[in-house]
Amino acid sequence: MTLKVYNTQKRQKETFEPGDPERVTMYVCGPTVYNLIHIGNARPIVVFDTFYRVLQQIYPNVIYARNITDVDDKINAAARENDEPIKALTDRFTEALHDDIAKLNVLPPSIEPRATDHMQEMIELSTKLIEREHAYVADGHVLFAVESMAEYGQLSNRKLEDMEMGARVEVADYKRHPGDFVLWKPSDDDTPGWDSPWGYGRPGWHLECSAMIEAHLGKTIDVHGGGQDLVFPHHENERAQSCCANEGEQFVKYWMHNAFITMTGDKMSKSEGNFFTLRDVLGMAPGEAVRMFLLSGHYRSGLDWSKDNLQQARSSLDGLYTALRSVAGVEIDEAVTVDSKVMAALEDDLNTPLAISELHEIARQLNKATSSSEKIDLKSRLLSSASIMGLLQQEPEAWFRWQGEVDDDALSDADVDDLIAKRNAARSDKDFATADQIRDELDAAGIILEDGAGGTQWKRS
């Protein structure tokens, strides 16, 4: 099957045809590192990590850049509130980001550029836009003139005269048009800044991504991704800057955007206060369960957060790991690749819900398999197919023994194994009262026992 993606700009599904099949490029807007990310921020990270894996399955060389925004007024405010240097704050939350998303089996991007490392590129891009009369200097600011671009608004499907100004767009009397947006703005002595032809200052948010994309991926890239809240103004303004700086050259071939995670129907956001940090959620369930939850709905559809939905994702993985547990001693065949139906689902605009259902079908067949050859093929196919989605990345026993935040008196794995040994001894001695007492103790501690012909297995609820 041919890879198809939904292109936000064209508002339709299209066949994916990279500019250079030997060098496929993708850029995804990363987080602003002034706090822990919430579960909504984690969705694009997981979605585009999965798409990255799909691209790697098809193309020999995929360059994936996911940036770190470490210049922002929210960062400045957080540093002042914490009374700490800005770099110390951004380094701390970048490390926290890496720690948290690693638990979701997220691959490192090919490149992780930081805005603070690209000031010269941003100044050069602004200079080029001024020279080409797409930008102007006013009251110490460099502003992009939206009326200078006839196609402004095509990505977000908005007419300039009808636009309402979006997030991070300021209305000011020094602008020629209310929609003109900041490329560079002045900084006072207490605000981070860099020397520029227009004085000591700092970049606008939109400028950062355009400069980093051109520096690392080129003037035209294949895929630009992010959350749907970035379509306007951020991605619209990125497109305007880059196209005008490069004399109308195409900036992005395929714009891809994931929908929001909601809580009882409302968008999850830090500004509204209705959010769970990813770290909070990682204390409730294994990271793979969180990833499964994030992939359980199509990326372009809204996904409602609840502990019940997270538990459903965990139970879904329980079923897959149970199938693998039953064939723990079966060696896999490294030559077996991704199941054709799983791949077809992922190639159809990253249809992860359908791909997950195909994983369960393979597991169902594995549970019924009787011959050694069937078990080898199905186990190999299940693991290979799950891997492209970042799932089933650990041994079944490790999965079933996961513990979140626990009390000091909680049973360790060794405690559980010891109690099971005592229960088995009691059963051998026909001391069923003691055996039942131990089972009740384990049950109260959230330990589920599974007695079978091969002995007693257990898992944490």
Coordinates of C-alpha atoms in Angstrom, one line a residue:
M1 CA 0.0 0.0 0.0
T2 CA 1.1 3.6 -0.6
L3 CA 1.6 5.9 2.3
K4 CA -1.1 8.6 2.6
V5 CA -1.3 11.5 4.9
Y6 CA -3.9 14.2 5.6
N7 CA -2.4 17.6 4.5
T8 CA -3.8 20.4 6.7
Q9 CA -3.2 23.0 4.0
K10 CA -5.0 21.0 1.2
R11 CA -7.6 19.8 3.7
Q12 CA -7.5 16.3 2.2
K13 CA -5.6 13.0 2.3
E14 CA -2.8 12.8 -0.2
T15 CA -0.2 10.3 -1.4
F16 CA 3.1 11.0 0.3
E17 CA 5.8 11.8 -2.2
P18 CA 8.9 13.2 -0.5
G19 CA 11.1 15.7 -2.4
D20 CA 14.0 13.3 -2.1
P21 CA 13.3 9.7 -1.2
E22 CA 16.9 9.3 -0.1
R23 CA 16.6 12.1 2.4
V24 CA 13.1 12.5 3.9
T25 CA 12.8 15.5 6.3
M26 CA 10.4 16.1 9.2
Y27 CA 10.2 18.9 11.7
V28 CA 7.8 18.9 14.8
C29 CA 7.4 21.8 17.2
G30 CA 8.7 20.8 20.6
P31 CA 7.8 22.1 24.0
T32 CA 8.6 25.3 25.7
V33 CA 10.7 24.2 28.6
Y34 CA 9.4 26.2 31.6
N35 CA 7.5 23.4 33.4
L36 CA 6.8 19.7 33.2
I37 CA 4.8 18.8 30.1
H38 CA 1.2 17.6 30.5
I39 CA -0.4 14.6 28.9
G40 CA -1.7 16.8 26.1
N41 CA 1.8 17.9 25.2
A42 CA 2.8 14.3 25.0
R43 CA 0.4 13.5 22.3
P44 CA 2.2 15.1 19.3
I45 CA 5.5 13.7 20.7
V46 CA 4.1 10.1 20.6
V47 CA 2.1 10.6 17.3
F48 CA 5.1 11.9 15.4
D49 CA 7.5 9.4 17.0
T50 CA 5.2 6.7 15.5
F51 CA 5.1 8.4 12.1
Y52 CA 8.9 8.7 12.3
R53 CA 9.0 4.9 12.8
V54 CA 6.7 4.3 9.8
L55 CA 8.8 6.6 7.6
Q56 CA 12.0 4.7 8.7
Q57 CA 10.3 1.4 7.6
I58 CA 9.8 2.8 4.1
Y59 CA 12.7 5.2 3.4
P60 CA 16.5 4.6 3.9
N61 CA 17.2 8.0 5.5
V62 CA 14.8 10.0 7.6
I63 CA 16.0 13.2 9.3
Y64 CA 13.6 14.2 12.1
A65 CA 14.1 17.4 14.0
R66 CA 12.1 18.2 17.1
N67 CA 13.1 21.6 18.7
I68 CA 13.4 22.9 22.2
T69 CA 12.0 26.3 22.7
D70 CA 14.2 27.9 25.4
V71 CA 13.5 31.5 24.6
D72 CA 10.1 32.7 25.7
D73 CA 8.4 35.2 28.0
K74 CA 6.9 32.3 30.0
I75 CA 10.4 31.0 30.6
N76 CA 11.5 34.5 31.7
A77 CA 8.5 34.7 34.1
A78 CA 9.1 31.3 35.6
A79 CA 12.8 32.0 36.1
R80 CA 12.0 35.2 37.9
E81 CA 9.4 33.5 40.1
N82 CA 11.8 30.7 41.0
D83 CA 14.7 33.2 41.4
E84 CA 17.0 31.0 39.2
P85 CA 19.0 31.6 36.1
I86 CA 17.1 31.1 32.9
K87 CA 19.5 28.5 31.5
A88 CA 19.3 26.5 34.8
L89 CA 15.5 26.4 34.5
T90 CA 15.5 25.4 30.8
D91 CA 18.2 22.8 31.3
R92 CA 16.3 21.3 34.3
F93 CA 13.0 21.0 32.4
T94 CA 14.7 19.7 29.3
E95 CA 16.2 16.9 31.3
A96 CA 12.8 16.2 32.9
L97 CA 11.2 16.1 29.4
H98 CA 13.8 13.6 28.2
D99 CA 13.3 11.4 31.3
D100 CA 9.5 11.4 31.0
I101 CA 9.2 10.8 27.3
A102 CA 11.8 8.0 27.4
K103 CA 9.3 6.1 29.5
L104 CA 6.9 6.3 26.6
N105 CA 9.4 4.5 24.4
V106 CA 10.0 7.7 22.3
L107 CA 13.0 7.5 20.1
P108 CA 15.4 10.4 20.2
P109 CA 15.0 12.7 17.1
S110 CA 17.8 12.9 14.6
I111 CA 18.3 16.6 15.7
E112 CA 17.1 18.5 18.7
P113 CA 17.9 22.1 18.0
R114 CA 17.6 24.8 20.7
A115 CA 16.4 28.2 19.9
T116 CA 19.3 29.9 21.8
D117 CA 21.8 28.2 19.5
H118 CA 20.4 29.9 16.4
M119 CA 20.3 33.6 17.0
Q120 CA 22.5 34.4 14.1
E121 CA 20.3 32.5 11.7
M122 CA 17.2 34.4 13.1
I123 CA 18.9 37.8 12.6
E124 CA 19.9 36.8 9.1
L125 CA 16.4 35.7 8.2
S126 CA 14.9 38.9 9.6
T127 CA 17.4 41.0 7.6
K128 CA 16.5 39.1 4.4
L129 CA 12.7 39.8 5.0
I130 CA 13.4 43.5 5.6
E131 CA 15.5 43.7 2.4
R132 CA 12.7 42.0 0.4
E133 CA 10.1 44.5 1.9
H134 CA 8.2 41.7 3.8
A135 CA 9.2 43.2 7.1
Y136 CA 9.9 46.6 8.7
V137 CA 11.4 48.2 11.8
A138 CA 9.1 50.1 14.1
D139 CA 9.6 51.3 17.7
G140 CA 12.6 48.9 18.2
H141 CA 10.7 45.9 16.8
V142 CA 11.1 44.0 13.5
L143 CA 7.6 43.1 12.2
F144 CA 6.4 40.9 9.4
A145 CA 4.0 42.7 7.1
V146 CA 1.2 40.3 6.5
E147 CA -0.3 42.4 3.7
S148 CA 2.9 41.9 1.7
M149 CA 2.1 38.2 1.2
A150 CA -1.0 37.6 -1.0
E151 CA -1.2 34.0 0.1
Y152 CA -1.2 34.8 3.9
G153 CA -3.9 32.7 5.6
Q154 CA -4.0 29.8 3.1
L155 CA -2.7 27.2 5.7
S156 CA -5.3 28.1 8.3
N157 CA -8.0 28.9 5.6
R158 CA -8.5 32.4 7.0
K159 CA -9.0 35.7 5.2
L160 CA -6.8 38.4 6.5
E161 CA -9.7 40.8 7.0
D162 CA -11.6 38.2 9.0
M163 CA -8.8 37.0 11.2
E164 CA -9.0 37.2 15.0
M165 CA -5.5 37.5 16.5
G166 CA -4.4 34.3 18.0
A167 CA -2.2 33.4 20.9
R168 CA 1.1 35.4 21.3
V169 CA 0.0 38.0 18.8
E170 CA 0.0 41.5 20.3
V171 CA -2.0 44.5 19.0
A172 CA 0.1 47.6 19.1
D173 CA -0.1 51.1 17.6
Y174 CA 3.3 50.7 15.9
K175 CA 2.0 48.0 13.6
R176 CA 0.9 48.8 10.0
H177 CA -1.7 46.1 10.2
P178 CA -3.1 44.5 13.4
G179 CA -2.0 41.1 12.1
D180 CA 1.6 42.0 11.6
F181 CA 3.7 39.8 13.9
V182 CA 7.0 40.2 15.7
L183 CA 10.2 38.8 14.3
W184 CA 12.5 40.6 16.8
K185 CA 11.6 42.6 19.9
P186 CA 13.7 44.7 22.3
S187 CA 14.8 43.4 25.7
D188 CA 15.4 45.5 28.8
D189 CA 18.3 44.9 31.2
D190 CA 16.4 42.3 33.2
T191 CA 15.3 40.3 30.1
P192 CA 17.5 37.9 28.1
G193 CA 18.7 39.4 24.8
W194 CA 21.2 39.3 22.0
D195 CA 22.9 42.1 20.0
S196 CA 21.3 42.7 16.6
P197 CA 21.2 45.4 13.9
W198 CA 18.0 46.7 15.7
G199 CA 19.5 46.8 19.2
Y200 CA 19.6 44.4 22.1
G201 CA 16.6 42.1 21.9
R202 CA 15.2 38.6 21.4
P203 CA 13.3 36.7 18.7
G204 CA 9.6 36.3 18.2
W205 CA 8.3 32.8 18.7
H206 CA 7.5 32.1 15.1
L207 CA 10.9 33.2 13.8
E208 CA 12.7 30.5 15.9
C209 CA 11.2 27.5 14.1
S210 CA 11.7 29.0 10.6
A211 CA 15.4 29.6 11.3
M212 CA 16.0 26.2 12.8
I213 CA 14.3 24.4 10.0
E214 CA 16.4 26.1 7.3
A215 CA 19.6 25.6 9.3
H216 CA 19.2 21.8 9.7
L217 CA 16.7 20.6 7.1
G218 CA 16.8 23.1 4.2
K219 CA 14.5 25.6 2.6
T220 CA 11.8 23.0 1.7
I221 CA 10.9 20.1 4.0
D222 CA 8.6 17.2 3.6
V223 CA 6.6 17.2 6.8
H224 CA 5.9 19.8 9.4
G225 CA 3.9 18.5 12.4
G226 CA 2.4 19.7 15.7
G227 CA -0.8 20.1 17.6
Q228 CA -3.8 21.7 15.8
D229 CA -3.6 24.7 18.1
L230 CA -0.4 25.7 16.2
V231 CA -2.0 26.0 12.8
F232 CA -2.8 29.6 13.5
P233 CA -0.9 31.8 14.3
H234 CA 2.4 29.8 14.7
H235 CA 2.5 27.6 11.6
E236 CA 0.7 30.2 9.4
N237 CA 3.4 32.7 10.4
E238 CA 6.3 30.3 10.0
R239 CA 5.1 29.6 6.4
A240 CA 4.8 33.3 5.7
Q241 CA 8.4 34.0 6.9
S242 CA 10.0 31.1 5.2
C243 CA 8.2 31.5 1.8
C244 CA 8.8 35.2 1.6
A245 CA 12.5 35.0 2.7
N246 CA 13.1 32.4 0.0
E247 CA 11.2 34.2 -2.8
G248 CA 8.1 32.0 -2.8
E249 CA 9.9 28.7 -2.7
Q250 CA 7.7 26.0 -1.1
F251 CA 8.3 25.7 2.6
V252 CA 6.5 22.5 3.6
K253 CA 5.0 19.8 1.4
Y254 CA 2.7 18.1 4.0
W255 CA 1.4 19.8 7.1
M256 CA 0.2 17.3 9.7
H257 CA -1.6 18.3 13.0
N258 CA -3.0 16.2 15.8
A259 CA -6.2 17.0 17.7
F260 CA -6.4 17.9 21.3
I261 CA -6.6 15.8 24.4
T262 CA -9.7 16.9 26.3
M263 CA -10.9 16.5 29.9
T264 CA -14.7 16.1 29.9
G265 CA -14.8 17.7 26.5
D266 CA -12.6 20.7 27.2
K267 CA -9.1 21.2 25.8
M268 CA -6.4 20.3 28.3
S269 CA -4.2 23.3 28.9
K270 CA -1.9 24.7 31.6
S271 CA -3.5 28.1 31.2
E272 CA -6.9 26.7 32.1
G273 CA -5.5 24.6 34.9
N274 CA -7.3 21.4 33.7
F275 CA -4.4 19.1 33.1
F276 CA -2.4 16.2 34.4
T277 CA 1.4 16.4 34.0
L278 CA 2.9 13.4 32.1
R279 CA 4.8 12.7 35.3
D280 CA 1.6 12.5 37.2
V281 CA 0.2 10.0 34.7
L282 CA 3.4 7.9 34.7
G283 CA 2.7 7.3 38.4
M284 CA -0.6 5.8 37.5
A285 CA 0.4 3.3 34.9
P286 CA 3.4 2.0 32.9
G287 CA 4.7 4.3 30.3
E288 CA 3.7 1.9 27.5
A289 CA 0.1 2.0 28.8
V290 CA 0.3 5.8 28.5
R291 CA 1.6 5.4 24.9
M292 CA -1.1 2.9 24.1
F293 CA -3.7 5.4 25.4
L294 CA -2.3 8.2 23.2
L295 CA -2.4 5.9 20.1
S296 CA -5.9 4.5 20.9
G297 CA -7.6 7.2 19.0
H298 CA -6.8 8.5 15.5
Y299 CA -4.4 11.4 15.8
R300 CA -6.8 13.8 14.0
S301 CA -9.6 13.0 16.4
G302 CA -10.0 14.4 19.9
L303 CA -9.0 12.0 22.7
D304 CA -10.7 12.3 26.1
W305 CA -8.5 11.8 29.1
S306 CA -9.7 9.8 32.1
K307 CA -8.2 7.2 34.4
D308 CA -10.7 4.7 33.1
N309 CA -9.4 5.2 29.5
L310 CA -5.9 4.8 30.7
Q311 CA -6.8 1.6 32.5
Q312 CA -8.5 0.3 29.3
A313 CA -5.2 1.0 27.4
R314 CA -3.3 -0.9 30.1
S315 CA -5.8 -3.8 29.9
S316 CA -5.3 -3.9 26.1
L317 CA -1.6 -4.3 26.6
D318 CA -2.2 -7.0 29.3
G319 CA -3.9 -9.1 26.6
L320 CA -1.0 -8.7 24.2
Y321 CA 1.6 -9.5 26.9
T322 CA -0.4 -12.5 28.1
A323 CA -0.1 -13.9 24.6
L324 CA 3.6 -13.4 24.6
R325 CA 3.9 -14.8 28.2
S326 CA 2.4 -18.1 26.9
V327 CA 5.2 -18.5 24.4
A328 CA 8.1 -17.2 26.5
G329 CA 10.3 -20.0 25.5
V330 CA 9.7 -19.7 21.8
E331 CA 12.6 -18.1 19.8
I332 CA 11.7 -15.4 17.3
D333 CA 12.6 -15.3 13.6
E334 CA 14.4 -12.0 13.0
A335 CA 13.5 -12.2 9.3
V336 CA 9.8 -11.8 10.0
T337 CA 8.8 -8.2 9.4
V338 CA 5.7 -6.0 10.1
D339 CA 2.4 -7.7 9.4
S340 CA 0.9 -6.4 6.2
K341 CA -2.4 -5.4 7.7
V342 CA -0.7 -3.5 10.5
M343 CA 1.5 -1.7 8.0
A344 CA -1.5 -1.0 5.7
A345 CA -3.3 0.7 8.7
L346 CA -0.3 2.8 9.5
E347 CA 0.2 3.8 5.9
D348 CA -3.4 5.0 5.8
D349 CA -2.8 8.4 7.5
L350 CA -1.4 6.7 10.6
N351 CA -4.6 4.8 11.6
T352 CA -3.3 3.5 14.9
P353 CA -6.6 2.3 16.3
L354 CA -6.9 -0.1 13.3
A355 CA -3.3 -1.1 13.7
I356 CA -3.9 -1.9 17.4
S357 CA -6.9 -4.1 16.5
E358 CA -4.7 -6.0 14.1
L359 CA -2.1 -6.6 16.9
H360 CA -4.9 -8.2 18.9
E361 CA -5.9 -10.4 16.0
I362 CA -2.3 -11.6 15.7
A363 CA -2.3 -12.3 19.5
R364 CA -5.6 -14.2 19.2
Q365 CA -4.1 -16.4 16.6
L366 CA -1.0 -16.9 18.7
N367 CA -3.2 -18.0 21.7
K368 CA -4.7 -20.7 19.4
A369 CA -1.5 -21.8 17.7
T370 CA -0.4 -25.4 18.3
S371 CA 2.6 -26.0 16.0
S372 CA 6.0 -24.7 16.7
S373 CA 6.3 -23.0 13.3
E374 CA 3.0 -21.2 13.9
K375 CA 4.1 -19.9 17.3
I376 CA 7.5 -18.7 15.9
D377 CA 5.9 -16.9 13.0
L378 CA 3.1 -15.3 15.0
K379 CA 5.3 -14.3 17.9
S380 CA 7.8 -12.8 15.5
R381 CA 5.1 -10.9 13.6
L382 CA 3.5 -9.6 16.8
L383 CA 6.7 -8.2 18.2
S384 CA 7.8 -6.7 14.8
S385 CA 4.4 -5.1 14.3
A386 CA 4.2 -3.7 17.8
S387 CA 7.7 -2.4 17.6
I388 CA 6.9 0.0 14.8
M389 CA 4.3 1.5 17.2
G390 CA 6.7 1.6 20.1
L391 CA 4.8 -1.1 22.0
L392 CA 5.7 -4.5 23.5
Q393 CA 9.2 -3.3 24.2
Q394 CA 9.8 -5.3 27.4
E395 CA 9.6 -8.8 28.7
P396 CA 6.1 -9.9 29.8
E397 CA 7.2 -10.6 33.4
A398 CA 8.6 -7.1 33.7
W399 CA 5.3 -5.7 32.3
F400 CA 3.2 -7.6 34.8
R401 CA 5.3 -6.6 37.8
W402 CA 5.2 -2.9 37.2
Q403 CA 4.7 -0.8 40.3
G404 CA 3.9 2.9 40.4
E405 CA 4.3 5.0 43.5
V406 CA 4.3 2.6 46.5
D407 CA 4.3 2.7 50.2
D408 CA 7.3 1.5 52.1
D409 CA 5.4 -1.5 53.3
A410 CA 4.4 -2.6 49.8
L411 CA 5.3 -6.1 48.8
S412 CA 8.4 -6.3 46.6
D413 CA 8.8 -8.9 43.8
A414 CA 10.9 -11.0 46.2
D415 CA 8.2 -10.8 48.9
V416 CA 5.6 -12.0 46.4
D417 CA 7.8 -14.9 45.2
D418 CA 8.5 -15.9 48.8
L419 CA 4.7 -15.9 49.6
I420 CA 3.9 -18.0 46.5
A421 CA 6.6 -20.5 47.5
K422 CA 5.0 -20.8 50.9
R423 CA 1.6 -21.2 49.4
N424 CA 2.8 -23.9 47.1
A425 CA 4.4 -25.7 50.0
A426 CA 1.1 -25.4 52.0
R427 CA -0.9 -26.8 49.1
S428 CA 1.6 -29.7 48.8
D429 CA 1.0 -30.4 52.5
K430 CA -2.8 -30.1 51.9
D431 CA -2.8 -27.2 54.3
F432 CA -5.5 -25.4 52.2
A433 CA -6.4 -23.0 55.0
T434 CA -2.9 -21.5 55.0
A435 CA -2.8 -21.6 51.2
D436 CA -6.0 -19.6 51.0
Q437 CA -4.8 -17.2 53.7
I438 CA -1.7 -16.4 51.6
R439 CA -3.8 -16.0 48.5
D440 CA -6.1 -13.5 50.3
E441 CA -3.0 -11.6 51.5
L442 CA -1.7 -11.4 48.0
D443 CA -5.0 -10.4 46.6
A444 CA -5.3 -7.6 49.2
A445 CA -1.9 -6.3 48.0
G446 CA -3.1 -6.2 44.4
I447 CA -1.4 -9.4 43.3
I448 CA -3.3 -11.6 40.9
L449 CA -2.3 -15.3 40.9
E450 CA -2.7 -17.5 37.8
D451 CA -2.4 -21.2 38.6
G452 CA -1.6 -23.4 35.6
A453 CA 0.1 -26.6 34.5
G454 CA 3.5 -24.9 34.4
G455 CA 3.1 -23.5 37.9
T456 CA 1.9 -20.2 39.4
Q457 CA 2.3 -17.0 37.6
W458 CA 1.4 -13.6 39.0
K459 CA 0.9 -10.0 38.0
R460 CA 0.1 -6.7 39.7
S461 CA -3.4 -5.3 39.2

